[in-house]
Structure formats: structure tokens, C-alpha cells
Amino acid sequence: MERPSEVSGVGKRVVVIGGGVAGSLIAKSLQFLADVTLIDPKEYFEIPWASLRAMVEPSFAARSVIYHKDYLTNGRLLVSKVINISKSEVLTEEGHQVAYDYLVIATGHNDTFPKTRTERLKEYYAENEKIEAASSVLIVGGGPTGVELSAEIAVDYPDKRVVLVHDGSRLLEFIGPKAADKTLEWLKSKNVEVKLRQSVELNNSSRGSKTYVTSSGEVIKADCLFMCTGKPLASAWLKESFLNNSIDDFGRLKVDENLRVKGYKNIFAIGDITDVKEIKQGYLAQKHALIAAKNLKLLMARGKESKMAGHKPRSIKVFVSLGRHDAVAQFPLTTISGLVPGLIKSKDLFVGKVRKQLGLDPRLVDS
């Protein structure tokens, strides 16, 4: 395919830092309109909300762990960690200096995933072997990750004891109490033991003897442990850069309604790294990517800044998958649970939809 003419932005260097939900989509969206470089520590993009299904069904990850090169067919991929930026260049851990006209920061949260897709798929099989061999599983953290993992294990392995410990007064504190109550009711119906207002004191526990002690002194025996307590934002490296004053107290980049870092006309931030006041959800990160892509196209075509698209946080929908068939869904005016929301999310976890958005076969398993 021929690249478009200069007026469309070709020759403009767009560097995207981070190949997660938002970064992968904006790089794909701009690759035929500009000179795009995607920098990511991994050679693949992973659909994060599909990872818990892959722990009970490792073959599922073959569709949800995607080589960057499969969708980034007209851009440049640099598999490396970014350690600093200037107002014109990005510096990687290996010493690569990548010049930019426009910069997009989409680093999300800190993860410790392996560099290669092959190694990542092996991790899923290893996690699954742990679950298979266990008669009891302890999960710490009652946010969406801990709840969905508990549900996946309870549905696929109904004979295993599953204990979910959460230090809050209710599960899923990021959404409404009605959705949390419905989730708790569902988990109890699957014999998941939910212990609220407690944490696990790992210093007082013995993984060797598979004995764990909670903050209330309760002893829990479990063959394997999964910590699902959240990850810090991947923004610490920015504190050493010229954007150090653009980071708020929570490590988020301050952005305007056009998703540009405040005070900078050519630097965008999208996804979880931003200080947009909304629940951090994958589909909202995708929305950020599409809005920023639209604005970059406008700027590269020398359009008027007054025509730039804005992102306005609104009441949103939230789906929490509960195994293969059920889910809890919170909409602006109602909350429902069971098979109906499950039909929307839980069967395929939107994997086909994301693959299609990246220009890939929704059903195809990557080689």
C-alpha cells in the first residue's frame, strides 16, 4: 500500500510509548498516515481482561496474546524499555535515541511480563498446572481481577476450595454497591469463601507449609496463592524527565480534554496513565486511543486546533465476568447479573472484537 501524501502527515514522526490496549490501537490507526514507531518492552500486545480465562484455559491465550508485528504492518517496532524523554527524542534502555514530532505516552501499569510471546504463553500453562494440582486456592484482592479469577476457577474447577480475601468492606469498590452485592451472592452460590475487611499477612505466613494468616488472625491453608491487589502506574521514569511537573500525586499525567499533556501541543497521554476522572476500563483506553488518533490526524494535516475532538467522562457501563456464562453489568440506570450480561462479555471476553479492531481475523489463532 502506498503511503499518503505529505499533507496527510507522512514524514511526521509519531512515537508511541507502550503497546497495551491504548498504545497498540493508536499505533495501528496511524501507521499509514505518519512515520510511526511503537516502543514496548514486549514483542506482543496482550488483551488484559482475557488473561484470567487463559489461566484456566491456557489455549485461550493463543488468540489474546498478539504479536505487535501482526497488526503493525507499516510501522516500526522497537522492543525496549524507555528510560527518559527530551522535548525531541525518546531514550531507551539500550541507548536508542528515537526522534519524534509527536509523542504518545500509553505506558499503563507496571507489569513484569516476559519479552517474548512464547515465554508468555508458557507462563499460562505453568499457572494452569498450579491450579490443576491444587485442591485449595487463595486469592488476595477483591477488585475485578480477584473476583474474575475466583469465578473462573470456581466454574472450571467446582471441586476445589477457593478463598477470596479482601481488605475492603465490599467487593468491587470501584462500582456501585448493588453490583458488588450481586457479585458476592453469585460467588457464594459457587461455594467461594469470601472474607471481607481482612488482609493476608505474608510476613507471618509460610508458603512452604502452605499456611497463610489474615489480619484478623485467621489461618487459611491453600495449595497456591494468587495476589490480585493491583499494580502501580508505569510513570516513575517520567519523574526524571522534563514532564516531572506534569505528574499528579497519584503518578498520573495531567491531560486536557483533547488528551494532550497540559502545556504541550505535541505530547499526548492515553489510557490508565492519564488523570481523566473516570473508572479505568479497557474500552475507555480504546476510546482515548481513537480520540487522540483523530486529533493527531488533524494536527498533521495542519487543521485548526479548535476542531480537535474532546474526551468528556460520562456515566459508563462496567462488565465483570463471572466464569464462562455469567456476568454482572452496571449501566447508568440499572444493574443486572446472570446470563444476559454474560452473553455480552463472558463467552469470548471481547477478544474477537479487539482482534477485529486491530485488523486481524477474530477467530484465528496466531502462530
CSV table of C-alpha atoms in Angstrom, one decimal:
chain,number,residue,atom,x,y,z
A,1,MET,CA,0.0,0.0,0.0
A,2,GLU,CA,1.3,3.5,-0.9
A,3,ARG,CA,1.8,6.0,1.9
A,4,PRO,CA,-0.4,9.1,1.6
A,5,SER,CA,0.9,12.4,0.5
A,6,GLU,CA,2.9,14.8,2.8
A,7,VAL,CA,-0.2,16.8,3.7
A,8,SER,CA,-1.7,13.8,5.4
A,9,GLY,CA,1.2,13.6,7.9
A,10,VAL,CA,3.7,11.3,6.2
A,11,GLY,CA,7.1,12.4,7.2
A,12,LYS,CA,5.8,13.4,10.6
A,13,ARG,CA,7.4,11.1,13.2
A,14,VAL,CA,4.9,9.8,15.8
A,15,VAL,CA,6.4,7.8,18.6
A,16,VAL,CA,4.1,5.7,20.8
A,17,ILE,CA,5.5,4.5,24.2
A,18,GLY,CA,3.6,1.5,25.4
A,19,GLY,CA,1.9,-1.3,23.4
A,20,GLY,CA,-1.0,-2.0,25.7
A,21,VAL,CA,-4.7,-1.5,25.0
A,22,ALA,CA,-4.4,2.1,24.0
A,23,GLY,CA,-0.9,2.2,22.6
A,24,SER,CA,-1.5,-0.7,20.2
A,25,LEU,CA,-4.7,0.8,18.8
A,26,ILE,CA,-3.3,4.3,18.2
A,27,ALA,CA,-0.2,2.9,16.5
A,28,LYS,CA,-2.3,0.7,14.3
A,29,SER,CA,-4.6,3.6,13.5
A,30,LEU,CA,-1.8,6.0,12.4
A,31,GLN,CA,0.6,3.6,10.7
A,32,PHE,CA,-0.4,4.6,7.1
A,33,LEU,CA,-0.7,8.3,7.9
A,34,ALA,CA,2.7,9.0,9.6
A,35,ASP,CA,6.1,7.6,10.3
A,36,VAL,CA,5.1,5.6,13.4
A,37,THR,CA,7.4,3.9,15.9
A,38,LEU,CA,5.9,1.8,18.7
A,39,ILE,CA,8.2,1.2,21.7
A,40,ASP,CA,7.3,-1.6,24.1
A,41,PRO,CA,9.3,-3.9,26.4
A,42,LYS,CA,7.5,-6.8,24.8
A,43,GLU,CA,7.2,-8.2,21.3
A,44,TYR,CA,3.4,-8.7,21.8
A,45,PHE,CA,0.2,-7.0,22.9
A,46,GLU,CA,-1.9,-8.8,25.4
A,47,ILE,CA,-5.7,-8.3,25.9
A,48,PRO,CA,-5.5,-7.9,29.7
A,49,TRP,CA,-9.1,-8.8,30.6
A,50,ALA,CA,-8.6,-12.2,28.8
A,51,SER,CA,-5.7,-13.2,31.0
A,52,LEU,CA,-7.8,-14.8,33.7
A,53,ARG,CA,-9.6,-17.1,31.3
A,54,ALA,CA,-6.2,-18.1,30.0
A,55,MET,CA,-5.1,-19.3,33.5
A,56,VAL,CA,-7.9,-21.9,33.5
A,57,GLU,CA,-7.7,-22.5,29.7
A,58,PRO,CA,-4.2,-21.8,28.5
A,59,SER,CA,-5.0,-22.3,24.8
A,60,PHE,CA,-7.3,-19.2,25.1
A,61,ALA,CA,-4.1,-17.0,25.2
A,62,ALA,CA,-3.2,-18.0,21.7
A,63,ARG,CA,-5.8,-15.5,20.5
A,64,SER,CA,-5.4,-12.9,23.2
A,65,VAL,CA,-1.6,-12.6,23.1
A,66,ILE,CA,-0.8,-11.0,19.8
A,67,TYR,CA,2.5,-10.2,18.1
A,68,HIS,CA,2.8,-6.4,17.5
A,69,LYS,CA,4.1,-7.1,14.0
A,70,ASP,CA,0.8,-8.8,13.1
A,71,TYR,CA,-1.1,-5.6,13.2
A,72,LEU,CA,1.7,-3.0,12.9
A,73,THR,CA,2.5,-3.8,9.3
A,74,ASN,CA,3.5,-0.3,8.2
A,75,GLY,CA,5.2,1.0,11.3
A,76,ARG,CA,8.4,0.4,13.2
A,77,LEU,CA,8.6,-1.7,16.3
A,78,LEU,CA,11.3,-1.3,18.9
A,79,VAL,CA,11.2,-3.9,21.7
A,80,SER,CA,12.8,-2.0,24.5
A,81,LYS,CA,12.1,-0.1,27.7
A,82,VAL,CA,12.0,3.7,27.7
A,83,ILE,CA,14.1,5.3,30.4
A,84,ASN,CA,13.8,9.0,29.5
A,85,ILE,CA,12.5,11.6,27.1
A,86,SER,CA,13.5,15.0,25.9
A,87,LYS,CA,11.4,17.5,24.0
A,88,SER,CA,12.5,15.9,20.7
A,89,GLU,CA,13.7,12.4,21.5
A,90,VAL,CA,12.9,9.2,23.4
A,91,LEU,CA,15.8,7.3,25.1
A,92,THR,CA,15.6,3.5,25.5
A,93,GLU,CA,17.4,1.3,28.0
A,94,GLU,CA,19.7,0.0,25.2
A,95,GLY,CA,20.7,3.5,24.3
A,96,HIS,CA,18.5,4.0,21.2
A,97,GLN,CA,17.5,7.6,20.6
A,98,VAL,CA,14.3,8.0,18.7
A,99,ALA,CA,13.3,11.4,17.4
A,100,TYR,CA,9.7,12.5,17.3
A,101,ASP,CA,7.4,15.3,16.1
A,102,TYR,CA,4.5,13.9,18.1
A,103,LEU,CA,4.7,11.7,21.2
A,104,VAL,CA,2.1,9.5,22.7
A,105,ILE,CA,2.6,8.1,26.2
A,106,ALA,CA,0.5,5.0,26.9
A,107,THR,CA,2.5,3.1,29.4
A,108,GLY,CA,-0.4,2.0,31.7
A,109,HIS,CA,0.6,0.0,34.7
A,110,ASN,CA,3.9,-1.7,35.7
A,111,ASP,CA,3.9,-5.3,34.6
A,112,THR,CA,6.7,-7.9,34.8
A,113,PHE,CA,5.8,-9.9,31.7
A,114,PRO,CA,8.4,-11.7,29.6
A,115,LYS,CA,9.7,-10.1,26.4
A,116,THR,CA,8.6,-12.9,24.0
A,117,ARG,CA,5.2,-14.2,23.2
A,118,THR,CA,6.4,-17.8,23.5
A,119,GLU,CA,7.5,-17.3,27.1
A,120,ARG,CA,4.2,-15.5,28.0
A,121,LEU,CA,2.2,-18.5,26.7
A,122,LYS,CA,4.4,-20.9,28.7
A,123,GLU,CA,3.6,-18.8,31.8
A,124,TYR,CA,-0.1,-19.5,31.3
A,125,TYR,CA,0.5,-23.3,31.1
A,126,ALA,CA,2.6,-23.1,34.2
A,127,GLU,CA,-0.1,-21.2,36.1
A,128,ASN,CA,-2.7,-23.6,34.9
A,129,GLU,CA,-0.6,-26.6,36.2
A,130,LYS,CA,-0.5,-24.9,39.6
A,131,ILE,CA,-4.3,-24.6,39.7
A,132,GLU,CA,-4.8,-28.1,38.3
A,133,ALA,CA,-2.5,-29.6,41.0
A,134,ALA,CA,-4.1,-27.6,43.9
A,135,SER,CA,-7.0,-28.7,46.0
A,136,SER,CA,-7.3,-25.2,47.5
A,137,VAL,CA,-6.6,-21.8,46.1
A,138,LEU,CA,-6.2,-18.5,48.0
A,139,ILE,CA,-6.8,-15.2,46.1
A,140,VAL,CA,-6.0,-11.9,47.7
A,141,GLY,CA,-7.8,-8.8,46.4
A,142,GLY,CA,-11.5,-8.2,45.7
A,143,GLY,CA,-11.2,-5.9,42.7
A,144,PRO,CA,-12.1,-7.1,39.2
A,145,THR,CA,-9.0,-9.2,38.8
A,146,GLY,CA,-9.5,-11.1,42.1
A,147,VAL,CA,-13.3,-11.5,41.5
A,148,GLU,CA,-12.9,-12.7,37.9
A,149,LEU,CA,-10.1,-15.2,38.8
A,150,SER,CA,-12.2,-16.6,41.6
A,151,ALA,CA,-15.1,-17.0,39.3
A,152,GLU,CA,-13.1,-18.7,36.6
A,153,ILE,CA,-11.6,-21.2,39.0
A,154,ALA,CA,-14.9,-21.9,40.7
A,155,VAL,CA,-16.7,-22.6,37.4
A,156,ASP,CA,-14.0,-24.7,35.8
A,157,TYR,CA,-12.9,-26.5,39.0
A,158,PRO,CA,-16.0,-26.7,41.2
A,159,ASP,CA,-14.4,-29.3,43.5
A,160,LYS,CA,-11.6,-27.0,44.5
A,161,ARG,CA,-11.8,-24.8,47.6
A,162,VAL,CA,-11.5,-21.2,46.6
A,163,VAL,CA,-11.0,-18.5,49.2
A,164,LEU,CA,-11.1,-14.8,48.3
A,165,VAL,CA,-9.7,-12.3,50.9
A,166,HIS,CA,-10.3,-8.6,50.5
A,167,ASP,CA,-9.5,-5.7,52.9
A,168,GLY,CA,-12.4,-3.6,51.9
A,169,SER,CA,-15.9,-3.6,53.3
A,170,ARG,CA,-17.3,-4.9,50.0
A,171,LEU,CA,-16.1,-6.3,46.7
A,172,LEU,CA,-15.5,-4.2,43.5
A,173,GLU,CA,-15.4,-0.9,45.4
A,174,PHE,CA,-14.9,1.0,42.1
A,175,ILE,CA,-18.5,0.4,41.1
A,176,GLY,CA,-21.9,0.6,42.9
A,177,PRO,CA,-22.9,-1.5,46.0
A,178,LYS,CA,-25.7,-3.2,44.1
A,179,ALA,CA,-23.3,-4.7,41.6
A,180,ALA,CA,-21.0,-5.7,44.4
A,181,ASP,CA,-23.8,-7.4,46.3
A,182,LYS,CA,-24.9,-9.4,43.2
A,183,THR,CA,-21.3,-10.4,42.7
A,184,LEU,CA,-20.9,-11.6,46.3
A,185,GLU,CA,-24.2,-13.5,46.1
A,186,TRP,CA,-23.0,-15.2,42.9
A,187,LEU,CA,-19.6,-16.2,44.3
A,188,LYS,CA,-21.2,-17.7,47.4
A,189,SER,CA,-23.6,-19.7,45.2
A,190,LYS,CA,-20.4,-21.2,43.7
A,191,ASN,CA,-19.0,-22.0,47.1
A,192,VAL,CA,-16.3,-19.3,47.0
A,193,GLU,CA,-15.4,-18.3,50.6
A,194,VAL,CA,-15.3,-14.5,50.7
A,195,LYS,CA,-13.6,-12.9,53.6
A,196,LEU,CA,-14.0,-9.1,53.8
A,197,ARG,CA,-12.2,-6.5,55.9
A,198,GLN,CA,-9.2,-8.7,56.1
A,199,SER,CA,-5.7,-8.8,54.5
A,200,VAL,CA,-3.2,-11.6,54.3
A,201,GLU,CA,-0.1,-11.0,56.4
A,202,LEU,CA,2.6,-12.6,54.1
A,203,ASN,CA,5.3,-11.9,56.6
A,204,ASN,CA,3.5,-14.1,59.1
A,205,SER,CA,2.7,-16.8,56.6
A,206,SER,CA,4.6,-19.7,55.3
A,207,ARG,CA,4.3,-20.5,51.6
A,208,GLY,CA,6.4,-23.6,52.2
A,209,SER,CA,3.8,-25.1,54.6
A,210,LYS,CA,1.0,-23.5,52.5
A,211,THR,CA,-0.4,-21.7,55.6
A,212,TYR,CA,-1.5,-18.1,55.5
A,213,VAL,CA,-2.6,-15.8,58.3
A,214,THR,CA,-5.0,-13.0,57.9
A,215,SER,CA,-5.0,-9.6,59.7
A,216,SER,CA,-7.7,-10.9,62.0
A,217,GLY,CA,-5.6,-13.9,62.9
A,218,GLU,CA,-7.5,-16.5,60.9
A,219,VAL,CA,-5.3,-19.3,59.4
A,220,ILE,CA,-6.0,-20.3,55.8
A,221,LYS,CA,-4.4,-23.4,54.3
A,222,ALA,CA,-4.1,-23.2,50.5
A,223,ASP,CA,-2.0,-25.1,47.9
A,224,CYS,CA,-1.5,-22.0,45.8
A,225,LEU,CA,-1.7,-18.2,46.2
A,226,PHE,CA,-2.6,-15.5,43.7
A,227,MET,CA,-2.1,-11.9,44.6
A,228,CYS,CA,-4.6,-9.6,42.8
A,229,THR,CA,-4.1,-6.4,44.7
A,230,GLY,CA,-3.3,-4.0,41.8
A,231,LYS,CA,-0.2,-2.7,40.2
A,232,PRO,CA,1.4,0.8,40.3
A,233,LEU,CA,1.2,3.1,37.3
A,234,ALA,CA,4.3,2.9,35.0
A,235,SER,CA,5.2,6.5,35.4
A,236,ALA,CA,8.1,6.6,37.8
A,237,TRP,CA,10.6,7.0,34.9
A,238,LEU,CA,8.8,10.3,33.9
A,239,LYS,CA,9.8,11.9,37.2
A,240,GLU,CA,13.4,12.1,35.9
A,241,SER,CA,12.2,13.8,32.7
A,242,PHE,CA,11.0,17.3,31.7
A,243,LEU,CA,7.4,16.1,32.4
A,244,ASN,CA,8.1,15.7,36.1
A,245,ASN,CA,5.8,18.6,36.9
A,246,SER,CA,3.0,17.1,34.7
A,247,ILE,CA,2.5,14.2,37.0
A,248,ASP,CA,-0.1,14.3,39.8
A,249,ASP,CA,0.3,12.9,43.3
A,250,PHE,CA,-1.0,9.5,42.1
A,251,GLY,CA,1.5,9.2,39.3
A,252,ARG,CA,-0.9,10.1,36.5
A,253,LEU,CA,-0.2,12.5,33.7
A,254,LYS,CA,-2.3,15.7,33.7
A,255,VAL,CA,-4.1,16.0,30.4
A,256,ASP,CA,-6.5,18.4,28.8
A,257,GLU,CA,-9.8,17.5,27.2
A,258,ASN,CA,-8.0,16.7,23.9
A,259,LEU,CA,-5.8,14.2,25.8
A,260,ARG,CA,-2.7,16.3,25.3
A,261,VAL,CA,-0.4,16.6,28.3
A,262,LYS,CA,-1.2,20.0,29.8
A,263,GLY,CA,1.1,22.7,28.5
A,264,TYR,CA,2.4,20.7,25.5
A,265,LYS,CA,0.9,20.8,22.0
A,266,ASN,CA,2.6,17.7,20.6
A,267,ILE,CA,2.6,15.3,23.5
A,268,PHE,CA,-0.5,13.1,24.2
A,269,ALA,CA,-1.2,10.7,27.0
A,270,ILE,CA,-3.9,8.0,26.8
A,271,GLY,CA,-5.2,5.1,28.9
A,272,ASP,CA,-4.7,4.4,32.5
A,273,ILE,CA,-1.7,6.7,32.8
A,274,THR,CA,-3.9,9.8,32.5
A,275,ASP,CA,-5.6,11.8,35.3
A,276,VAL,CA,-9.0,11.7,33.5
A,277,LYS,CA,-11.6,11.3,36.2
A,278,GLU,CA,-13.2,8.1,35.2
A,279,ILE,CA,-13.1,4.4,36.1
A,280,LYS,CA,-10.1,2.8,34.3
A,281,GLN,CA,-11.5,0.4,31.8
A,282,GLY,CA,-10.1,-1.2,28.7
A,283,TYR,CA,-12.8,0.1,26.4
A,284,LEU,CA,-12.2,3.7,27.7
A,285,ALA,CA,-8.5,3.3,26.9
A,286,GLN,CA,-9.5,2.3,23.4
A,287,LYS,CA,-11.7,5.4,23.2
A,288,HIS,CA,-8.8,7.5,24.3
A,289,ALA,CA,-6.7,6.0,21.5
A,290,LEU,CA,-9.3,6.8,18.8
A,291,ILE,CA,-9.8,10.4,20.0
A,292,ALA,CA,-6.0,11.0,20.2
A,293,ALA,CA,-5.6,9.4,16.7
A,294,LYS,CA,-8.2,11.7,15.3
A,295,ASN,CA,-6.6,14.8,16.9
A,296,LEU,CA,-3.1,13.8,15.6
A,297,LYS,CA,-4.5,13.3,12.1
A,298,LEU,CA,-6.0,16.8,12.3
A,299,LEU,CA,-2.7,18.4,13.5
A,300,MET,CA,-0.6,16.6,11.0
A,301,ALA,CA,-2.9,17.8,8.2
A,302,ARG,CA,-2.5,21.3,9.6
A,303,GLY,CA,-6.1,21.6,10.7
A,304,LYS,CA,-7.4,24.1,13.3
A,305,GLU,CA,-6.8,23.1,16.9
A,306,SER,CA,-10.4,24.4,17.6
A,307,LYS,CA,-11.6,21.4,15.6
A,308,MET,CA,-9.9,18.8,17.9
A,309,ALA,CA,-12.0,16.1,19.4
A,310,GLY,CA,-12.5,16.2,23.2
A,311,HIS,CA,-13.0,13.4,25.7
A,312,LYS,CA,-15.7,14.0,28.3
A,313,PRO,CA,-16.0,11.5,31.1
A,314,ARG,CA,-19.6,10.2,31.4
A,315,SER,CA,-21.5,7.6,33.4
A,316,ILE,CA,-20.2,4.4,32.0
A,317,LYS,CA,-21.0,0.7,31.7
A,318,VAL,CA,-19.0,-1.9,33.5
A,319,PHE,CA,-19.0,-5.6,33.0
A,320,VAL,CA,-17.4,-8.0,35.4
A,321,SER,CA,-17.2,-11.5,34.0
A,322,LEU,CA,-18.3,-14.4,36.3
A,323,GLY,CA,-16.9,-17.5,34.6
A,324,ARG,CA,-17.9,-18.6,31.1
A,325,HIS,CA,-21.6,-17.8,31.1
A,326,ASP,CA,-22.5,-15.2,33.8
A,327,ALA,CA,-21.5,-11.6,34.4
A,328,VAL,CA,-22.6,-8.5,36.4
A,329,ALA,CA,-23.2,-5.4,34.4
A,330,GLN,CA,-23.6,-1.9,35.7
A,331,PHE,CA,-25.2,0.7,33.4
A,332,PRO,CA,-26.0,4.3,34.2
A,333,LEU,CA,-29.6,3.5,35.3
A,334,THR,CA,-29.6,-0.2,36.2
A,335,THR,CA,-27.5,-3.2,37.3
A,336,ILE,CA,-28.1,-6.7,36.0
A,337,SER,CA,-26.5,-10.0,36.5
A,338,GLY,CA,-26.6,-13.5,35.2
A,339,LEU,CA,-26.7,-15.0,31.6
A,340,VAL,CA,-27.8,-11.8,29.7
A,341,PRO,CA,-24.7,-9.8,30.5
A,342,GLY,CA,-22.7,-13.0,30.3
A,343,LEU,CA,-23.7,-13.4,26.7
A,344,ILE,CA,-22.3,-10.0,26.0
A,345,LYS,CA,-18.9,-10.5,27.6
A,346,SER,CA,-18.1,-13.8,29.3
A,347,LYS,CA,-18.1,-16.3,26.4
A,348,ASP,CA,-15.3,-14.6,24.3
A,349,LEU,CA,-14.3,-11.7,26.6
A,350,PHE,CA,-14.4,-9.3,23.6
A,351,VAL,CA,-11.3,-11.0,22.2
A,352,GLY,CA,-12.7,-11.3,18.7
A,353,LYS,CA,-13.9,-7.7,18.8
A,354,VAL,CA,-10.4,-6.4,19.8
A,355,ARG,CA,-8.7,-8.6,17.1
A,356,LYS,CA,-11.1,-7.3,14.5
A,357,GLN,CA,-10.3,-3.7,15.7
A,358,LEU,CA,-6.6,-4.4,15.1
A,359,GLY,CA,-7.4,-5.7,11.6
A,360,LEU,CA,-6.9,-9.3,12.5
A,361,ASP,CA,-9.1,-12.4,12.0
A,362,PRO,CA,-11.4,-12.5,15.1
A,363,ARG,CA,-11.2,-16.3,15.2
A,364,LEU,CA,-7.7,-17.0,14.0
A,365,VAL,CA,-5.1,-18.4,16.4
A,366,ASP,CA,-1.8,-16.6,15.9
A,367,SER,CA,1.3,-18.7,15.0
